[in-house]
Coordinates of C-alpha atoms in Angstrom, one line a residue:
M172 CA 101.6 135.2 -74.6
H173 CA 104.2 137.4 -73.1
G174 CA 104.7 139.3 -76.4
Q175 CA 101.2 140.5 -76.5
Y176 CA 101.8 142.5 -73.3
D177 CA 105.2 144.0 -74.1
A178 CA 103.8 147.4 -75.1
A179 CA 101.5 147.7 -72.1
M180 CA 104.4 146.7 -69.8
G181 CA 106.5 149.3 -71.6
E182 CA 104.0 151.9 -70.6
A183 CA 103.9 150.6 -67.0
L184 CA 107.7 150.8 -66.9
M185 CA 107.5 154.4 -68.0
L186 CA 105.0 155.1 -65.2
A187 CA 107.3 153.3 -62.8
R188 CA 110.2 155.6 -63.8
A189 CA 107.9 158.6 -63.1
A190 CA 107.3 157.3 -59.6
G191 CA 111.1 157.0 -59.0
D192 CA 111.5 160.5 -60.3
V193 CA 109.4 161.8 -57.4
G194 CA 111.1 159.6 -54.8
E195 CA 108.5 156.9 -54.8
V196 CA 109.2 153.2 -55.2
P197 CA 109.2 152.7 -58.9
V198 CA 106.1 150.7 -59.6
G199 CA 103.8 151.4 -62.5
A200 CA 100.5 149.9 -63.7
V201 CA 98.1 150.1 -66.6
V202 CA 94.6 148.6 -67.1
L203 CA 93.7 147.3 -70.5
D204 CA 90.1 147.0 -71.7
A205 CA 88.9 143.8 -73.5
Q206 CA 90.2 145.3 -76.8
G207 CA 93.7 146.0 -75.3
A208 CA 93.3 149.8 -75.0
V209 CA 94.7 151.5 -71.9
I210 CA 91.9 152.8 -69.8
G211 CA 93.7 153.3 -66.5
R212 CA 97.2 154.3 -65.5
G213 CA 98.9 154.6 -62.1
F214 CA 102.2 154.8 -60.4
N215 CA 103.1 154.7 -56.7
Q216 CA 102.3 158.0 -55.0
R217 CA 101.9 157.1 -51.3
G218 CA 104.3 159.9 -50.1
V219 CA 103.2 162.4 -52.7
L220 CA 99.5 162.0 -51.9
S221 CA 100.0 161.1 -48.2
D222 CA 97.8 158.1 -48.9
P223 CA 98.8 154.6 -47.8
T224 CA 96.5 153.1 -50.5
A225 CA 98.1 155.1 -53.4
H226 CA 99.8 152.1 -54.9
A227 CA 100.2 152.0 -58.7
E228 CA 97.6 149.2 -59.0
V229 CA 94.9 150.9 -57.0
L230 CA 95.3 154.2 -58.8
A231 CA 95.2 152.5 -62.2
L232 CA 92.1 150.5 -61.2
R233 CA 90.4 153.6 -59.9
E234 CA 91.0 155.5 -63.2
A235 CA 89.9 152.4 -65.2
A236 CA 86.6 152.2 -63.3
V237 CA 85.8 155.8 -63.9
H238 CA 86.6 155.4 -67.6
H239 CA 84.6 152.2 -67.8
G240 CA 81.7 153.7 -65.9
N241 CA 81.6 150.6 -63.6
W242 CA 83.6 149.3 -60.7
R243 CA 83.4 145.8 -62.3
L244 CA 86.4 145.5 -64.6
E245 CA 85.4 142.2 -66.1
G246 CA 87.2 141.5 -69.3
C247 CA 90.1 143.9 -68.3
T248 CA 93.7 143.1 -67.7
L249 CA 96.0 144.7 -65.1
V250 CA 99.6 145.0 -66.2
V251 CA 102.0 145.9 -63.3
T252 CA 105.8 146.1 -63.1
L253 CA 105.9 144.4 -59.6
E254 CA 103.8 141.6 -58.2
P255 CA 101.0 143.1 -56.2
C256 CA 100.9 143.2 -52.4
A257 CA 97.9 141.8 -50.4
M258 CA 96.0 145.1 -50.5
C259 CA 96.4 145.3 -54.3
A260 CA 95.6 141.6 -54.8
G261 CA 92.4 142.3 -52.9
A262 CA 91.6 145.3 -55.1
V263 CA 92.1 143.1 -58.2
L264 CA 89.6 140.6 -56.8
A265 CA 87.2 143.4 -55.7
A266 CA 87.3 144.9 -59.3
R267 CA 86.6 141.4 -60.8
V268 CA 89.8 141.7 -63.0
P269 CA 90.2 138.3 -64.7
R270 CA 93.9 138.7 -65.8
L271 CA 97.0 140.0 -64.1
V272 CA 100.3 140.5 -65.9
I273 CA 103.4 140.9 -63.7
G274 CA 106.9 142.1 -64.5
A275 CA 109.0 141.2 -61.4
W276 CA 108.1 138.9 -58.5
D277 CA 108.1 140.4 -55.0
A278 CA 109.7 137.8 -52.8
K279 CA 109.1 139.9 -49.7
A280 CA 105.4 141.0 -50.0
G281 CA 104.0 139.5 -53.2
A282 CA 100.5 138.2 -52.8
T283 CA 99.8 136.8 -56.3
G284 CA 102.0 133.8 -56.4
S285 CA 105.3 134.2 -54.5
Q286 CA 104.6 134.7 -50.7
W287 CA 100.8 134.3 -51.0
D288 CA 98.4 133.7 -53.9
L289 CA 95.3 135.5 -53.0
V290 CA 94.1 135.9 -56.6
R291 CA 93.9 132.2 -57.2
D292 CA 92.8 131.1 -53.8
G293 CA 89.9 128.6 -54.2
R294 CA 88.7 129.2 -50.7
I295 CA 87.5 132.7 -51.8
G296 CA 86.5 131.7 -55.3
A297 CA 89.4 133.6 -56.9
K298 CA 90.2 132.7 -60.4
V299 CA 92.5 135.3 -61.8
E300 CA 94.9 134.3 -64.6
V301 CA 98.4 135.4 -63.7
V302 CA 101.0 135.9 -66.5
A303 CA 104.4 136.5 -64.9
G304 CA 107.8 137.6 -66.1
V305 CA 106.8 140.1 -68.8
R306 CA 109.9 142.3 -69.1
G307 CA 110.7 141.1 -65.7
D308 CA 114.4 141.8 -65.9
E309 CA 113.7 145.5 -66.7
S310 CA 111.2 145.8 -63.9
A311 CA 113.6 144.1 -61.4
S312 CA 116.5 146.3 -62.5
L313 CA 114.5 149.5 -62.1
L314 CA 113.8 148.5 -58.5
R315 CA 117.3 147.4 -57.7
N316 CA 118.8 150.6 -59.0
F317 CA 116.3 152.7 -57.1
F318 CA 117.1 151.0 -53.8
A319 CA 120.8 151.0 -54.5
Q320 CA 120.7 154.8 -54.8
R321 CA 119.0 155.0 -51.4
R322 CA 121.6 153.1 -49.5

């Protein structure tokens, strides 16, 4: 199953590099429609936009909803280079995205399987399929290099 998301993760990695180029944490995301076409793109822009919600996932979901003409992104897949935080996991649930593809886990703030698992929490009726580790080494390396340069 990982192979079918390689190209989409490649695009998300390209977006993550764009975030790093403007001094943002290098995280990129794309939303695929049911046929696998990219309908939303985003990369971290919190500092650039002075917006605490301008995470890659949120921006990609916003663009996909506009393209889709509906806030319900049923049948879509979110592909992101880093495991989503609690805010972004909530956005996945709010948008009714049924599948999440992750590059690297976020052991500090991940909310889709590492620290918390909001997207599969039965108490809130969450049933998001999580596919993890797609080009995970590349995603993790990009983040490590970014933070190493900042130290």
